[in-house]
Coordinates of C-alpha atoms in Angstrom, one line a residue:
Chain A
X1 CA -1.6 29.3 -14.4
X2 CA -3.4 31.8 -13.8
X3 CA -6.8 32.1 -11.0
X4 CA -8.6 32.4 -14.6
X5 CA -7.5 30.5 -16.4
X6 CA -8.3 27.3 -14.0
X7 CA -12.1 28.9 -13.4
X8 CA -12.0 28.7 -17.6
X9 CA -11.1 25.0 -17.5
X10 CA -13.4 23.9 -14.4
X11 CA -16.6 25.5 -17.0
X12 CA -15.5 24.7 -20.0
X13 CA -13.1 21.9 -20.8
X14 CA -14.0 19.9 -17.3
X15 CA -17.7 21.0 -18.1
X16 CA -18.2 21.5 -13.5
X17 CA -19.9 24.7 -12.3
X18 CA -17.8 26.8 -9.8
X19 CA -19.0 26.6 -6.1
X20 CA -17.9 27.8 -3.6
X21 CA -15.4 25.0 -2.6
X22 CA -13.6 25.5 -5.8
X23 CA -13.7 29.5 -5.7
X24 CA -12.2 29.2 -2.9
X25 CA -9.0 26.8 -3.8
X26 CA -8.3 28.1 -7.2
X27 CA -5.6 30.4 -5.8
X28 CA -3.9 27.7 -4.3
X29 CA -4.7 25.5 -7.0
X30 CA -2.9 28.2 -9.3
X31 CA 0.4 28.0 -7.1
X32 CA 0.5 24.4 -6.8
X33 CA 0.4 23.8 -10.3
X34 CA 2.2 26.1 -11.2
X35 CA 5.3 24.4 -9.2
X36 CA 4.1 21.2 -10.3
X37 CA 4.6 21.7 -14.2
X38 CA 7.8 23.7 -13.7
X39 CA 9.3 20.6 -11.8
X40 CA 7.7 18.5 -14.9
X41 CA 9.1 20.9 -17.2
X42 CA 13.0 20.9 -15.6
X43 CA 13.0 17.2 -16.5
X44 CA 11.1 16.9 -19.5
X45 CA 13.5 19.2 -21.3
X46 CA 16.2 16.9 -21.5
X47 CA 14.0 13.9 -22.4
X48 CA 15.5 12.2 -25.8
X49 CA 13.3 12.9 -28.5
X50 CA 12.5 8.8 -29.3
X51 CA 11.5 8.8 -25.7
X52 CA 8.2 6.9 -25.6
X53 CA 5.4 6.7 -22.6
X54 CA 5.6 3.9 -20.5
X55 CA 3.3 1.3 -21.8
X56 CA -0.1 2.3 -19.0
X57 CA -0.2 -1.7 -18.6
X58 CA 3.3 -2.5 -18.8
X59 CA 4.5 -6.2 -17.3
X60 CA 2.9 -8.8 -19.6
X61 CA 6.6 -11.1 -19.6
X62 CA 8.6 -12.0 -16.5
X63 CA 11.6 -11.0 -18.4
X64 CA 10.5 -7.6 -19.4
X65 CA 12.9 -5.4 -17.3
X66 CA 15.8 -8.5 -17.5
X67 CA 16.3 -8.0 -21.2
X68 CA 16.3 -3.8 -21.2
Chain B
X1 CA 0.0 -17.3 23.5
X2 CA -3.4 -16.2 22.7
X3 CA -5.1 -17.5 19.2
X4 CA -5.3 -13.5 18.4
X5 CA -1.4 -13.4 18.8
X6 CA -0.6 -16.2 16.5
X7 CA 0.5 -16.5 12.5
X8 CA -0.8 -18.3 9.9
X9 CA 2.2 -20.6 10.2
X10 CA 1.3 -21.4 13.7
X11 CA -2.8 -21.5 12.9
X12 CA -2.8 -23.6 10.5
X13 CA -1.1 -26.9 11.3
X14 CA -3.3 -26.3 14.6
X15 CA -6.7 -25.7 12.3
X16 CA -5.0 -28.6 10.4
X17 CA -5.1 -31.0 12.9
X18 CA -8.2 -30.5 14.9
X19 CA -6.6 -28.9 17.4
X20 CA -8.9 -25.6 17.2
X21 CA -11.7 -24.8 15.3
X22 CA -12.0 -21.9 13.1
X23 CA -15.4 -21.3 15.0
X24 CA -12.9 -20.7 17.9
X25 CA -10.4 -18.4 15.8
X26 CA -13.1 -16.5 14.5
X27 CA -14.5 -16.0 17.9
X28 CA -11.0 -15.1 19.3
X29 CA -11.2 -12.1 16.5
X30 CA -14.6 -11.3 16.8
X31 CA -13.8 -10.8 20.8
X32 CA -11.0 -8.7 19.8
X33 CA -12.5 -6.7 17.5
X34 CA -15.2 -5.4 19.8
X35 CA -12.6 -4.7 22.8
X36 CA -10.3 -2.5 20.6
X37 CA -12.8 -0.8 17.8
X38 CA -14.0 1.9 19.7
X39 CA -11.1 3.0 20.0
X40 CA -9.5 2.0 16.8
X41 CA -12.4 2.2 14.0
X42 CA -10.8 0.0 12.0
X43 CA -13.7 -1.2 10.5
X44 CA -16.5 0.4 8.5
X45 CA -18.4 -3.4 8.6
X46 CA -18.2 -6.2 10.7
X47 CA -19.6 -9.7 9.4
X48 CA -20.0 -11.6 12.7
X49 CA -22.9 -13.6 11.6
X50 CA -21.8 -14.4 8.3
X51 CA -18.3 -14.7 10.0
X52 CA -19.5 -17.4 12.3
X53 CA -21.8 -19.3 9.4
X54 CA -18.5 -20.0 7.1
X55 CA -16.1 -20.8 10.0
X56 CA -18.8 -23.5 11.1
X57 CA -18.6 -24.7 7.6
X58 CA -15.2 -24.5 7.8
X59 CA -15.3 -26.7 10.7
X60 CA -17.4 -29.5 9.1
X61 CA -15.5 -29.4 6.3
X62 CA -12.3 -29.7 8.4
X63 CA -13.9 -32.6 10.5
X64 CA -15.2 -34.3 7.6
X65 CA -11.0 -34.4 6.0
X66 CA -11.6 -31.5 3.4
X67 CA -8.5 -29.5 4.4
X68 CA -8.2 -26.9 2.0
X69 CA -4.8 -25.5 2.8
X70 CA -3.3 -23.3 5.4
X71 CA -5.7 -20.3 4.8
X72 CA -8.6 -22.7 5.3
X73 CA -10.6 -20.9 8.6
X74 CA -8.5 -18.5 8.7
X75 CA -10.5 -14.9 9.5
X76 CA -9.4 -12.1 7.6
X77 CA -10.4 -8.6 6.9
X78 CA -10.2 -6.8 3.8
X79 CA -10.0 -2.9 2.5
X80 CA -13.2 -1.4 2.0
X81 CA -12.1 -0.6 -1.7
X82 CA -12.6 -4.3 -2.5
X83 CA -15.9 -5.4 -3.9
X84 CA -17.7 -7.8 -1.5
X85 CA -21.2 -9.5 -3.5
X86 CA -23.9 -8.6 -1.3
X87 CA -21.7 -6.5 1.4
X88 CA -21.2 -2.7 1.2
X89 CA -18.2 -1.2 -0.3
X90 CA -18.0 2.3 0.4
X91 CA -14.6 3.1 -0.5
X92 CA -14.6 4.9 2.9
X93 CA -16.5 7.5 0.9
X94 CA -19.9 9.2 1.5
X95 CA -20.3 9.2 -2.3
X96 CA -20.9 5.1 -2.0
X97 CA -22.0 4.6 1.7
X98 CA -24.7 2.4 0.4
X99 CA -23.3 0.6 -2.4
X100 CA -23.5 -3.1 -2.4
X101 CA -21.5 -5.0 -5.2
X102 CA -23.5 -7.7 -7.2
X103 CA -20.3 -9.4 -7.1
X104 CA -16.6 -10.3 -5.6
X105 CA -13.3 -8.9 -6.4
X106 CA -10.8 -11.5 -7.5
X107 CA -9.0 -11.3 -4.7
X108 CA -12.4 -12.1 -2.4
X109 CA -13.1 -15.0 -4.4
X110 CA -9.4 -16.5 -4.5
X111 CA -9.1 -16.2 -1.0
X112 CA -13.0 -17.7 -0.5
X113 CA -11.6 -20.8 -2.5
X114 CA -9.1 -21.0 -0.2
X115 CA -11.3 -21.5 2.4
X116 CA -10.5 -17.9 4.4
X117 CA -13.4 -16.3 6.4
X118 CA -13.8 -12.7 5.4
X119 CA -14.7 -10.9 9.5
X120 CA -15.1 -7.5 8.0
X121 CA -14.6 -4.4 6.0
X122 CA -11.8 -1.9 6.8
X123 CA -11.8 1.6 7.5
X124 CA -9.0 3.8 5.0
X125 CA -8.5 7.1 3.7
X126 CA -11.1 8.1 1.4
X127 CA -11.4 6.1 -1.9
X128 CA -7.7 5.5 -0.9
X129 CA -6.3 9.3 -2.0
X130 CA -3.8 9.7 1.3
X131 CA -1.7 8.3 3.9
X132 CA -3.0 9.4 7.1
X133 CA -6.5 7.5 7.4
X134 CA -8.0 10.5 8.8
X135 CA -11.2 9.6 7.1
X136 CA -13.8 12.8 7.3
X137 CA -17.3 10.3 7.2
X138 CA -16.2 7.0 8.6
X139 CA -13.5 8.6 11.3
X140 CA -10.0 8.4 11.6
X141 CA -8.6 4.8 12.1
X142 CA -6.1 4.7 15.0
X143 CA -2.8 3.2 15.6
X144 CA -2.6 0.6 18.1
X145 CA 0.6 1.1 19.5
X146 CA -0.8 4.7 20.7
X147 CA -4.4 5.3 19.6
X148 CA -3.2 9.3 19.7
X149 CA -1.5 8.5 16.7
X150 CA -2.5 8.1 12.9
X151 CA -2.0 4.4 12.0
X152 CA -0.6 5.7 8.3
X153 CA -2.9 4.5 4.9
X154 CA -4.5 4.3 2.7
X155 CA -5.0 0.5 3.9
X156 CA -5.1 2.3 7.7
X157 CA -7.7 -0.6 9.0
X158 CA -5.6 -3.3 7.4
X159 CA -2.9 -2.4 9.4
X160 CA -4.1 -1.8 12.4
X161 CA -6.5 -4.6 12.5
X162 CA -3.7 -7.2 12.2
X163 CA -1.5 -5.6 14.3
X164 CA -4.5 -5.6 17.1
X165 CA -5.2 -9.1 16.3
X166 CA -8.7 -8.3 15.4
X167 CA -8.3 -10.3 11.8
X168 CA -4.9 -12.5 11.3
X169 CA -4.5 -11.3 7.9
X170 CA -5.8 -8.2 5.8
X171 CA -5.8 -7.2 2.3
X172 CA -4.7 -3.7 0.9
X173 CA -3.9 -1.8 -2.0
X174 CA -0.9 0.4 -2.6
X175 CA -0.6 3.0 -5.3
X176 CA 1.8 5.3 -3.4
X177 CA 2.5 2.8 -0.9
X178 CA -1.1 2.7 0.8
X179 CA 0.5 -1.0 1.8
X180 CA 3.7 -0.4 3.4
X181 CA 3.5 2.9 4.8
X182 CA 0.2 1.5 7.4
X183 CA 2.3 -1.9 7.9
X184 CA 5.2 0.3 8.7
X185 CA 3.5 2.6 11.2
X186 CA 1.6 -0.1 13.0
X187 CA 4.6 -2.5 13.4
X188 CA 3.7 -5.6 11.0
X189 CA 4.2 -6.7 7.7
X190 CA 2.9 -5.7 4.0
X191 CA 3.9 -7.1 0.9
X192 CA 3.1 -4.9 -2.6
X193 CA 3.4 -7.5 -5.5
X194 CA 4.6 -6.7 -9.0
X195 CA 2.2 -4.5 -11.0
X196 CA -0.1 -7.0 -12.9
X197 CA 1.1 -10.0 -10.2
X198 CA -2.3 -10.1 -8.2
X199 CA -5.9 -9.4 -10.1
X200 CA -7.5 -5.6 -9.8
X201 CA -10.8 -7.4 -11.0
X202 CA -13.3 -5.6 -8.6
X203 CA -11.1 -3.3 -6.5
X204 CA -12.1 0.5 -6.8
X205 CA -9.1 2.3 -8.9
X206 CA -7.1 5.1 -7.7
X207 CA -4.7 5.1 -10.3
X208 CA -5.1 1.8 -13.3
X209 CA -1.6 2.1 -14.1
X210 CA 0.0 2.0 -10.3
X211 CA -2.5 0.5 -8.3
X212 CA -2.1 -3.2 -6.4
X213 CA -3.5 -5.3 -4.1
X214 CA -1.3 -7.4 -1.3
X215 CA -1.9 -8.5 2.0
X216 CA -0.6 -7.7 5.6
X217 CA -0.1 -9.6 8.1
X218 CA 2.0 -10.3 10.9
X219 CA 5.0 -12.5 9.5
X220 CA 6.7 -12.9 5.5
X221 CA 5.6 -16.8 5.9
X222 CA 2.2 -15.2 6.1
X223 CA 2.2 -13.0 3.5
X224 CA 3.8 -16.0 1.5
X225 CA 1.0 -17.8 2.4
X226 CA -1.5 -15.2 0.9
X227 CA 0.3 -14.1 -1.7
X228 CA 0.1 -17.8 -3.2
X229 CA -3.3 -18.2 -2.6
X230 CA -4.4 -14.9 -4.6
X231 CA -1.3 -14.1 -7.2
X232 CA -2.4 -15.3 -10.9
X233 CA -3.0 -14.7 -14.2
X234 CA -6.8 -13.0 -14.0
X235 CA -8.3 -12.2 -18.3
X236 CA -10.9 -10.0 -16.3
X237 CA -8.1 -7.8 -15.4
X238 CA -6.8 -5.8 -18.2
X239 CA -3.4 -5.3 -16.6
X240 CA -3.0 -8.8 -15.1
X241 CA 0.5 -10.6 -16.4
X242 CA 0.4 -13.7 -17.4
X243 CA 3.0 -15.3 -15.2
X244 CA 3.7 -18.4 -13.6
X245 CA 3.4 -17.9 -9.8
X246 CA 5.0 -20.2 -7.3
X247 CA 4.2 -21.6 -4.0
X248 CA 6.0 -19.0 -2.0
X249 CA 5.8 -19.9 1.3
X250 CA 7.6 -23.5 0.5
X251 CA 10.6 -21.5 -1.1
X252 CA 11.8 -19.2 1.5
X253 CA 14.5 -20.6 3.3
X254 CA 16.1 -21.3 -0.2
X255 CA 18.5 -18.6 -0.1
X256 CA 21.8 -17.6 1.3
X257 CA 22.3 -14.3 2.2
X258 CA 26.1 -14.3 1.7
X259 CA 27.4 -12.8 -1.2
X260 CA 23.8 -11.3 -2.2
X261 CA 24.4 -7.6 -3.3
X262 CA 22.0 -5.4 -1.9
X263 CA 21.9 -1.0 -3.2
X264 CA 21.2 1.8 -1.4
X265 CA 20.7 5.1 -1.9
X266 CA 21.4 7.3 0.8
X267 CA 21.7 10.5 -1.2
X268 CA 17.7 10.0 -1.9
X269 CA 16.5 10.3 1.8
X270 CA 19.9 12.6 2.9
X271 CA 18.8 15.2 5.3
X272 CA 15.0 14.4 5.5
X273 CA 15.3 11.1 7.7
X274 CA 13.8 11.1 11.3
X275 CA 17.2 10.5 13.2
X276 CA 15.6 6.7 15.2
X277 CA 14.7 5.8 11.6
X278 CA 18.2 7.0 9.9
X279 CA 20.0 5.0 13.0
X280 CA 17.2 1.6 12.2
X281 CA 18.0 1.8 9.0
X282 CA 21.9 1.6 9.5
X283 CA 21.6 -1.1 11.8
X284 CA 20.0 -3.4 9.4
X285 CA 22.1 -2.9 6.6
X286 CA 25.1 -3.5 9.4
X287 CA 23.5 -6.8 9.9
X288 CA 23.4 -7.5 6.2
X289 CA 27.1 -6.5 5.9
X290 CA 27.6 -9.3 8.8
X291 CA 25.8 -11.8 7.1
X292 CA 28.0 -11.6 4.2
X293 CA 26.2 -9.2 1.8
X294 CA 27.7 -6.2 -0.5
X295 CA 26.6 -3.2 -0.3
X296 CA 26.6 -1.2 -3.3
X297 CA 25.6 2.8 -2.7
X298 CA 23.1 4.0 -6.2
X299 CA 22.8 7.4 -7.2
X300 CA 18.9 6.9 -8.0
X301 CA 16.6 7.5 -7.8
X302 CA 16.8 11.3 -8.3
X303 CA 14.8 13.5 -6.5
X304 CA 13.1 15.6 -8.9
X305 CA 11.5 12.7 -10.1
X306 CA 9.2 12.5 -6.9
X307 CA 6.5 14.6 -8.0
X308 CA 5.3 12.4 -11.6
X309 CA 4.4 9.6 -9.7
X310 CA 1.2 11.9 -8.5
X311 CA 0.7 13.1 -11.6
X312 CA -0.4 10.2 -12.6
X313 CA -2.8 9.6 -10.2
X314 CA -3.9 12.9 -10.3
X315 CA -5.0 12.2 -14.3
X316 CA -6.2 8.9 -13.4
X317 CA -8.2 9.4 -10.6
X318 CA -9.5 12.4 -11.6
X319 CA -10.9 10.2 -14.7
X320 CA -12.5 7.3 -12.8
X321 CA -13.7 10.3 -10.0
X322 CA -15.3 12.8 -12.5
X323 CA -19.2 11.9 -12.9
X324 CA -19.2 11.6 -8.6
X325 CA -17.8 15.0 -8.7
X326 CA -20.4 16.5 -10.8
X327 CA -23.2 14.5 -9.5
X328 CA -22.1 15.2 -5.6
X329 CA -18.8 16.9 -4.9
X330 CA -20.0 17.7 -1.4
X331 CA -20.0 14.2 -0.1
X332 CA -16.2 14.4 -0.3
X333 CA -14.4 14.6 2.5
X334 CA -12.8 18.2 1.7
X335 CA -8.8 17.0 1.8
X336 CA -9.6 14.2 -0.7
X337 CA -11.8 16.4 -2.9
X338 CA -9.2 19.0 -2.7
X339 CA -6.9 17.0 -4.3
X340 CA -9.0 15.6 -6.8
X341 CA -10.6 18.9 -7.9
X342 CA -6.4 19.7 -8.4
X343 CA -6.3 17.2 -10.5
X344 CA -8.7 18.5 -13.5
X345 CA -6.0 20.8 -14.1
X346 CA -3.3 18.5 -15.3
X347 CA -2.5 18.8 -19.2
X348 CA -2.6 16.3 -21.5
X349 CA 1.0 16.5 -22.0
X350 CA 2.0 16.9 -18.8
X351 CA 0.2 13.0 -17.5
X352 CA 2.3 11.9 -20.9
X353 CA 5.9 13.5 -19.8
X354 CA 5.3 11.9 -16.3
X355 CA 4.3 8.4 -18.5
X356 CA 7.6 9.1 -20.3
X357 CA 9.6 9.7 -17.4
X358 CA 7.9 6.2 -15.9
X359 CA 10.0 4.8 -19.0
X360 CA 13.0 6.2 -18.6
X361 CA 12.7 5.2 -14.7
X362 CA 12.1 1.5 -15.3
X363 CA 15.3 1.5 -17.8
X364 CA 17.1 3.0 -15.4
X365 CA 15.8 0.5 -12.9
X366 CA 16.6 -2.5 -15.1
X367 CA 20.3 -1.4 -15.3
X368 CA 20.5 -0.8 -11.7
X369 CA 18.6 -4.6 -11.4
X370 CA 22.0 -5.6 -13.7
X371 CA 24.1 -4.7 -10.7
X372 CA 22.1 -5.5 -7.4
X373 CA 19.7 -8.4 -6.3
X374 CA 17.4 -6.4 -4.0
X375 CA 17.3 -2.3 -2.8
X376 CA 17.0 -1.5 0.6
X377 CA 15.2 1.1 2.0
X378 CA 13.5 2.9 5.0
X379 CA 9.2 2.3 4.6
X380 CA 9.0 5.6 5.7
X381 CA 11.1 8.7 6.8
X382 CA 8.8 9.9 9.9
X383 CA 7.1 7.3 12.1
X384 CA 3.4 7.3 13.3
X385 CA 2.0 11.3 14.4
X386 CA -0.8 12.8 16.1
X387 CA -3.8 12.3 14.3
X388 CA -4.7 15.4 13.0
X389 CA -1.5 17.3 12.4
X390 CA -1.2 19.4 9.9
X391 CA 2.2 20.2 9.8
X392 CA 5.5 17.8 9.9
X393 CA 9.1 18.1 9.4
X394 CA 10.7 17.5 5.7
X395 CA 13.9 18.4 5.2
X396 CA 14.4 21.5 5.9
X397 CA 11.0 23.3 5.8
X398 CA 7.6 22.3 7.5
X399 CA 4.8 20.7 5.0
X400 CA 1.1 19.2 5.1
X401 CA 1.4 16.0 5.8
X402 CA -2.9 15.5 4.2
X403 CA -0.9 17.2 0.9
X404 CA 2.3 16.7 0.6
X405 CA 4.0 13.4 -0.2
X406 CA 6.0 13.0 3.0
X407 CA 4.6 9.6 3.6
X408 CA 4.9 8.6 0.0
X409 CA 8.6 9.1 -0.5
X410 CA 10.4 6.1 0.0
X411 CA 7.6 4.0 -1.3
X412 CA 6.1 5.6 -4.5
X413 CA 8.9 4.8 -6.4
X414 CA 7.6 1.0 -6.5
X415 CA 4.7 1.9 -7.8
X416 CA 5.7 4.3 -10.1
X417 CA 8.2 1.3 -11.7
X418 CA 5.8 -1.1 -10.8
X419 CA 9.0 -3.5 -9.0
X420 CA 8.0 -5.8 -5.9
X421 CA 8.0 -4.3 -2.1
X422 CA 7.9 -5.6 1.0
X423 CA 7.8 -3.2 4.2
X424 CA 9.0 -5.4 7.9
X425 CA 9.1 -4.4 11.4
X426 CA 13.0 -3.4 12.7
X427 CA 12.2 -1.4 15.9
X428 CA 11.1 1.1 17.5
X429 CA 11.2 5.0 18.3
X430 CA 12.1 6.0 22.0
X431 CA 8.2 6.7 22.3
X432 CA 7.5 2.8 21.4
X433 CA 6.4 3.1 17.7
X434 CA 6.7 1.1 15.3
X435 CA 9.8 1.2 12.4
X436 CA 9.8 -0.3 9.2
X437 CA 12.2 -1.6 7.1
X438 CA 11.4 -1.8 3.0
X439 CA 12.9 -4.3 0.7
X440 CA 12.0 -3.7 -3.5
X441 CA 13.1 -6.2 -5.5
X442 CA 13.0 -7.9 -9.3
X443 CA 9.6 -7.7 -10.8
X444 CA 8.0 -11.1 -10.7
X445 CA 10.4 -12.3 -8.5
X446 CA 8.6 -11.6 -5.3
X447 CA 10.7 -15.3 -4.2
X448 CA 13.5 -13.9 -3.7
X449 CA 12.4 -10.8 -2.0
X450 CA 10.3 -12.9 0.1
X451 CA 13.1 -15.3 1.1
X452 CA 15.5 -12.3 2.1
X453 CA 12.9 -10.6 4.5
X454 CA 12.3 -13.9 6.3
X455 CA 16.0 -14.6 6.7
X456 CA 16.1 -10.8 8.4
X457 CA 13.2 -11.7 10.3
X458 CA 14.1 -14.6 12.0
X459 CA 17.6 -13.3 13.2
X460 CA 15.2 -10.3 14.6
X461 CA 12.0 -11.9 16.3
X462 CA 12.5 -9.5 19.2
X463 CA 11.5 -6.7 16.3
X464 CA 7.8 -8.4 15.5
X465 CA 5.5 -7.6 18.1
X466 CA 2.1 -7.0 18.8
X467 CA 0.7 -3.9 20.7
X468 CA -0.7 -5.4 23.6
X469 CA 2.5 -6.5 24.6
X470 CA 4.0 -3.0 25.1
X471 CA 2.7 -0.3 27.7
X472 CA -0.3 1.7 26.6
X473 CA -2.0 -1.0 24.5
X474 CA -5.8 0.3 23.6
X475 CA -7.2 -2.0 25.7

């Protein structure tokens, strides 16, 4: 992502004004996300299409995992 | 031995019995908490008055034949992430340095039930976002095997408050392995329960889907102990399971470590071990392989899995976090508000891959489960540093120890699949810190995990220590 891009999303999709604290990590910000969704990326790729999320509040049954 | 050096299992038949007084215990605490915080800050509050009012209750009560059970006047301390009615919770923030909760977490009024004295608050990292408890407003917590050194987090002044003997139990939360990773570093013992085992009712969220709460203390009977008293089915908590717990302190010696197939997977932590830690590591699993265990070598997990664990917490906490950061971003410390300002950046599909991936993990997990009865592990690959490093060995390159997930990576993985962990003292460094050895194990059957730490422990006493007992204790 670009430095621009992230100072577009911290306005208008996060709604946040830009101080100076954030001016001043955005080009870090930039690289580190950058490498962050590439890694994502590498392994998504493969992912089976009738790949589903986990469930966000999984464990409800002792025997959950036991049975997969 | 002093009261301050002694278990649960050795309190309690003693509480039991008459033969101290919980006024005495919490006196014992109280003393050692004001000899060793100065140099610790372990503590953002102290309770000494209220301390002393329910361990005089505890007292009559005792006196009078109302024994509750063996957490009855025992003192404890708790992470100040935990909502305490009428006590601040600051979530070692600025942002809620004055917040007083108009009620208990679960876990607080579980343990209350159970007639356990709550001495204080803990110090941790910042609303629990890091490892090192290098807290910007409260302070750094220290280690109390060398008060130089960081005492690892996020449940830092759990940690290091047990393993000072300032409270005889504390409890933590671990989304990363903010548990284990302090219990590691400061030489004692910290159990992380199955995801939805213990209620989140009233505990400050990091991440919904990974957080969990467990205790540390010095011994597994002890954790058994408090893992009984607060495990549960809880309605209040949206990802509580509803599961029968046990009593597991009365199961553990129920197992036979012959024949018990345990995995590792040295291929994950190849080449980024701390060479004391690589040779720990090997000697335990050589003592397994004497006992009569198999050792079966995994290929998982894989390491370009490492980094979806945080995104996940980045999306999460960057949800519960957002009206603090618009209201007042500068009372952030600025590591923890750099990583949460990160964290706004995260597509929508990107937190749902890393949910995807989570699924895909815990299959993978299940089949390995098939195969194995536990998977052992290192807690962590580098033992206790400087506080205030910013740079640390990994692998081949140097990283950020505030940033990076260095600390996290032998741990994280529980979280990420949700399975049970338990993190035990099994040596030392040359320079006389603290190594920990991690167990993960079925979810829901934290029995059995339970039972095989305490077998390991008792063939290995000479492994759990306390500070004070070694040169350069704080004191």
């Amino acid at each position: 992502m670009e430095v621009t891009t992230l100072r577009a999303i911290t306005t208008q999709i996060s709604g946040r004004n830009i101080d100076d604290f954030i001016e001043k990590h955005l080009p870090e910000y930039a690289l580190e996300i950058n490498e962050l969704l590439q890694a994502v990326n590498f392994v998504s790729r493969n992912f089976p299409l009738e790949l589903s999320p986990a469930p966000t509040f999984a464990l409800k049954e002792k025997n959950h995992y036991n049975n997969t | 031995m002093a009261l301050i050096e002694k278990t649960i299992q050795e309190l309690a038949p003693l509480i039991e019995k008459k033969k101290i007084s919980p006024v005495e215990l919490v006196n014992a605490c109280l003393l050692e908490l004001s000899a060793t915080e100065e140099k610790l800050n372990a503590y953002i509050t102290v309770l000494e008055e209220a301390a002393l009012k329910s361990a005089l209750q505890a007292e009559q009560e005792i006196m009078q034949g109302e024994y509750r059970g063996v957490l009855h006047g025992i003192p404890y301390s708790a992470k100040d992430l935990i909502y305490t009615e009428g006590i601040k919770t600051t979530g070692g923030s600025q942002v809620l340095k004055d917040y007083i909760p108009d009620h208990n977490a679960a876990v607080i009024e579980r343990l209350t039930r159970a007639g356990a004295i709550l001495i204080g608050k803990n110090n941790l990292h910042e609303f629990a976002y890091g490892t090192t408890n290098e807290n910007e407003y409260f302070g750094p917590c220290r280690n109390p095997w060398n008060p130089l050194m960081i005492p690892g987090g996020s449940s830092g002044g759990s940690a290091a408050s047990v393993a000072a003997g300032s409270s005889i139990f504390s409890i933590g939360t671990d989304t990363g392995g903010s548990i284990r990773i302090p219990s590691a570093l400061c030489g004692v013992t910290g159990l992380k329960p199955t995801y939805g085992r213990v209620s989140k009712y009233g505990v400050i969220p990091l991440s919904w889907s990974q957080d969990h709460i467990g205790p540390i203390a010095k011994s597994v009977w002890d954790n058994a102990a408090v893992l009984t008293a607060i495990a549960g089915f809880d309605a209040k908590d949206p990802a509580s399971a509803n599961v029968p717990s046990d009593d597991y302190k009365a199961l553990l010696c129920e197992t036979d470590i012959k024949g018990m197939k345990l995995g590792i997977c040295p291929d994950y932590y190849k080449d980024v071990l701390h060479p004391e830690i690589e040779q720990a590591f090997w000697q335990v699993i050589s003592w397994f392989k004497e006992c009569g265990a198999i050792i079966q070598i995994l290929d998982y997990p894989l390491k370009e899995n490492i980094g979806f664990t945080g995104i996940i917490t980045m999306g999460e906490a960057y949800a519960y976090h957002e009206q603090f950061l618009k209201a007042c971003p500068e009372k952030y410390g600025s590591v923890v508000r750099r990583r949460l300002e990160k964290s706004q950046y995260i597509p929508a599909h990107t937190y749902v891959n890393a949910l995807r991936l989570r699924q895909q993990d815990q299959e993978a997990w299940a089949r390995i489960y098939n195969e194995v009865d536990l998977v052992v592990l290192p807690t962590t690959i580098v033992p206790a540093f400087p506080v205030g490093t910013g740079k640390i060995p990994f692998g081949g390159e140097e990283v950020d120890p505030r940033i990076h997930n260095t600390l996290t990576y032998l741990t994280a993985l529980s979280d990420f699949n949700g399975y049970p962990a338990i993190s035990l003292p099994c040596g030392f460094t040359s320079e006389r810190l603290p190594i920990g050895i991690q167990f993960q194990g079925k979810p829901f059957e934290e029995t059995k995990l339970l039972q095989t730490a305490y077998l390991y422990e008792k063939a290995h006493t000479d492994k759990r220590l306390m500070p004070h007992m070694a040169d350069g204790y704080v004191r």
